[in-house]
Amino acid sequence: MVGVVAASAAVAALTGVTPAASVAAAVSAAPSSAAAAAKASAGLAKVSGRGRVFYPYSPRDDIRFSVDAQAAPFSRPVDGLPQGMPTDARGKVTIYHWSPEKKQGRRAEAAVDCLVTGGGSATLSAVVTQSEDPGEIGERLGFSVTSGGPGRGRFGFSWAVSNVDVVDGKAAFPHVGTCMAPAPFATVRKGGFKVRHGELPPLPAGWGKRAGAVDEAGAR
């Protein structure tokens, strides 16, 4: 700010513009990087909040989630999708579950990798990074959220009531794909969540083509 004021005073001496007007013009012409970043992220999807939910098959259990997720389109390049996905995201989900009947609990943290919204609802997925069960680390979990507090907000998760396949006549539990989650079946008892909707961004040129792949249409 000192540099801006000094520069504006020099310009005023040469042009006759008052320093105050010069400072205002300089600030208007060169917005701060923080303001530019805020403007760029204003339209991105976001989910935030924390809450305790009611799970009807374990009505006495204390089950809580906290979510801080934001869209980060085309930020996760992988083999076959070198530009990433429009639903790429970042953030964290924390899971806490205490069973008074079993006198045991579970806490885990997961890194968000996908987020998509539709009005006041969202689905997201996250890969477990920390858990009291080492076998869970690296597993992707799916979540769904509806905006609101107690009695209005809802939350869903990919285990217990969904994500079951049948292989050779036996139940199997397949991997969860990005942004895959059931409807938000559990009501929020305490706390709440907020979903900020964001439209899907335009696809970049050449999206979905492998690096170095021949364009079939152009090769004809």
XYZ file of C-alpha atoms in Angstrom:
220
model
C 0.000 0.000 0.000
C 2.911 2.392 0.723
C 4.244 1.787 -2.784
C 0.832 2.514 -4.301
C 0.525 5.809 -2.385
C 4.063 6.909 -3.396
C 3.407 6.062 -7.024
C 0.080 7.920 -6.989
C 1.751 11.035 -5.554
C 4.301 10.987 -8.380
C 1.560 10.631 -10.990
C -0.359 13.507 -9.353
C 2.662 15.791 -9.560
C 2.945 15.136 -13.302
C -0.736 15.178 -14.262
C -2.450 17.371 -11.708
C -4.692 14.477 -10.517
C -5.272 14.546 -6.762
C -3.480 11.778 -4.796
C -6.785 10.421 -3.389
C -8.254 10.047 -6.855
C -5.040 8.481 -8.097
C -5.021 5.893 -5.296
C -8.632 4.966 -5.998
C -7.870 4.554 -9.703
C -4.819 2.409 -8.974
C -6.738 0.120 -6.616
C -9.605 -0.164 -9.101
C -7.274 -0.982 -11.974
C -5.270 -3.618 -10.067
C -7.455 -5.670 -7.690
C -5.609 -7.742 -5.127
C -4.776 -11.359 -5.865
C -6.969 -12.394 -2.931
C -9.959 -10.604 -4.449
C -9.277 -12.170 -7.841
C -9.083 -15.632 -6.265
C -12.325 -15.040 -4.369
C -14.060 -13.975 -7.586
C -12.777 -17.035 -9.439
C -14.077 -19.430 -6.770
C -17.426 -17.674 -6.211
C -19.286 -19.868 -8.682
C -17.760 -23.186 -7.602
C -19.799 -25.838 -5.808
C -19.171 -26.161 -2.095
C -20.402 -28.212 0.869
C -19.665 -27.317 4.473
C -20.911 -28.040 7.965
C -21.063 -30.675 10.635
C -23.890 -32.613 12.182
C -25.104 -35.618 14.115
C -27.412 -37.875 12.120
C -30.114 -40.398 12.997
C -29.523 -43.857 11.536
C -32.714 -45.918 11.980
C -30.928 -49.270 12.250
C -28.744 -48.043 15.113
C -30.996 -45.452 16.770
C -28.891 -45.090 19.927
C -25.563 -44.650 18.170
C -23.783 -41.310 18.042
C -22.943 -40.825 14.358
C -21.421 -37.539 13.222
C -19.931 -36.139 10.039
C -18.126 -32.939 9.197
C -17.611 -31.813 5.612
C -15.484 -29.102 4.051
C -15.481 -29.702 0.292
C -15.060 -27.418 -2.709
C -15.072 -28.070 -6.425
C -11.696 -27.916 -8.189
C -12.513 -28.776 -11.822
C -9.879 -30.517 -13.952
C -7.352 -30.628 -11.108
C -6.823 -34.409 -10.867
C -5.215 -35.705 -14.074
C -4.993 -39.481 -14.379
C -3.959 -41.903 -17.092
C -6.674 -41.810 -19.743
C -7.999 -38.468 -18.493
C -4.954 -36.196 -18.587
C -7.074 -33.085 -18.009
C -9.006 -34.495 -15.071
C -12.768 -34.378 -14.533
C -15.216 -31.452 -14.313
C -16.293 -32.816 -10.916
C -12.802 -32.923 -9.379
C -12.788 -31.490 -5.867
C -10.725 -31.050 -2.728
C -11.391 -30.897 1.006
C -11.968 -33.243 3.913
C -14.678 -35.407 5.463
C -14.450 -36.520 9.092
C -16.436 -39.521 10.339
C -17.201 -40.319 13.983
C -19.307 -43.270 15.154
C -19.781 -44.368 18.744
C -21.864 -47.413 19.702
C -22.951 -47.396 23.391
C -24.160 -50.977 23.041
C -20.807 -52.267 21.846
C -18.869 -49.660 23.826
C -16.630 -48.990 20.883
C -16.148 -46.212 18.376
C -14.555 -45.301 15.103
C -13.044 -42.110 13.772
C -11.697 -41.552 10.289
C -10.701 -38.761 7.935
C -10.970 -38.821 4.153
C -9.695 -36.537 1.374
C -12.405 -35.316 -1.002
C -11.820 -36.158 -4.673
C -15.198 -35.472 -6.317
C -18.192 -33.155 -5.812
C -21.338 -32.504 -7.813
C -24.389 -30.472 -6.759
C -28.007 -30.015 -7.774
C -29.680 -27.103 -6.041
C -29.584 -27.748 -2.306
C -28.239 -31.290 -2.574
C -24.860 -32.782 -3.353
C -22.968 -36.020 -3.724
C -19.269 -36.315 -3.035
C -16.632 -38.945 -2.514
C -13.486 -39.051 -0.428
C -10.561 -41.444 0.047
C -9.734 -42.489 3.615
C -6.393 -41.081 4.774
C -6.609 -41.734 8.538
C -8.593 -44.353 10.425
C -8.565 -46.403 13.593
C -9.045 -49.350 11.234
C -5.876 -49.523 9.084
C -7.722 -51.680 6.562
C -9.874 -48.699 5.585
C -6.997 -46.468 4.501
C -7.101 -45.924 0.742
C -10.788 -46.853 0.470
C -13.114 -44.434 -1.315
C -16.400 -43.599 0.450
C -19.463 -41.873 -0.970
C -21.606 -39.229 0.744
C -24.766 -37.289 -0.064
C -25.980 -34.074 1.563
C -29.116 -31.944 1.670
C -28.825 -28.390 3.013
C -30.397 -27.663 6.373
C -30.280 -28.125 10.107
C -32.217 -30.447 12.434
C -35.385 -31.753 10.812
C -34.474 -30.372 7.393
C -30.930 -31.410 6.564
C -30.181 -34.971 5.495
C -27.045 -37.072 5.008
C -26.250 -40.343 3.274
C -23.221 -42.628 3.211
C -22.201 -45.481 0.934
C -22.023 -48.307 3.448
C -24.698 -50.216 5.444
C -27.729 -49.749 3.160
C -26.220 -49.578 -0.330
C -23.320 -50.498 -2.628
C -23.932 -54.259 -2.668
C -23.449 -56.448 -5.733
C -24.140 -60.147 -6.279
C -21.285 -62.268 -7.596
C -21.843 -66.004 -8.143
C -24.967 -65.775 -6.004
C -23.168 -64.177 -3.071
C -23.230 -60.632 -1.745
C -20.139 -58.602 -2.624
C -19.084 -55.078 -1.803
C -17.606 -53.331 -4.850
C -15.474 -50.218 -4.871
C -17.174 -46.837 -4.740
C -16.678 -44.720 -7.854
C -16.117 -40.971 -7.745
C -19.186 -39.004 -6.594
C -21.188 -42.234 -6.184
C -23.479 -42.229 -3.121
C -27.054 -43.177 -2.161
C -29.772 -40.616 -1.515
C -29.356 -38.775 1.829
C -31.400 -41.218 3.898
C -30.404 -40.109 7.427
C -31.952 -37.049 9.060
C -29.825 -34.420 10.794
C -30.420 -34.367 14.559
C -27.940 -31.695 15.547
C -25.884 -29.167 13.609
C -26.390 -28.923 9.867
C -24.895 -28.636 6.413
C -24.874 -26.056 3.645
C -24.690 -26.836 -0.057
C -23.685 -24.090 -2.471
C -24.696 -25.153 -5.953
C -22.288 -24.694 -8.841
C -22.980 -25.447 -12.494
C -20.696 -27.877 -14.283
C -17.890 -26.012 -16.093
C -17.280 -26.153 -19.863
C -15.037 -28.979 -21.028
C -11.571 -27.917 -22.210
C -10.559 -28.558 -25.828
C -9.589 -32.169 -26.389
C -11.054 -33.361 -23.084
C -11.400 -37.103 -22.763
C -8.766 -37.927 -25.373
C -5.648 -39.771 -24.377
C -2.433 -37.817 -24.685
C -1.016 -38.409 -28.164
C -4.129 -40.254 -29.378
C -5.000 -39.890 -33.088
C -8.205 -37.974 -33.819
C -10.227 -40.520 -35.780
C -12.426 -37.870 -37.358
C -9.370 -35.969 -38.611
C -7.668 -39.118 -39.833
C -10.456 -39.972 -42.288
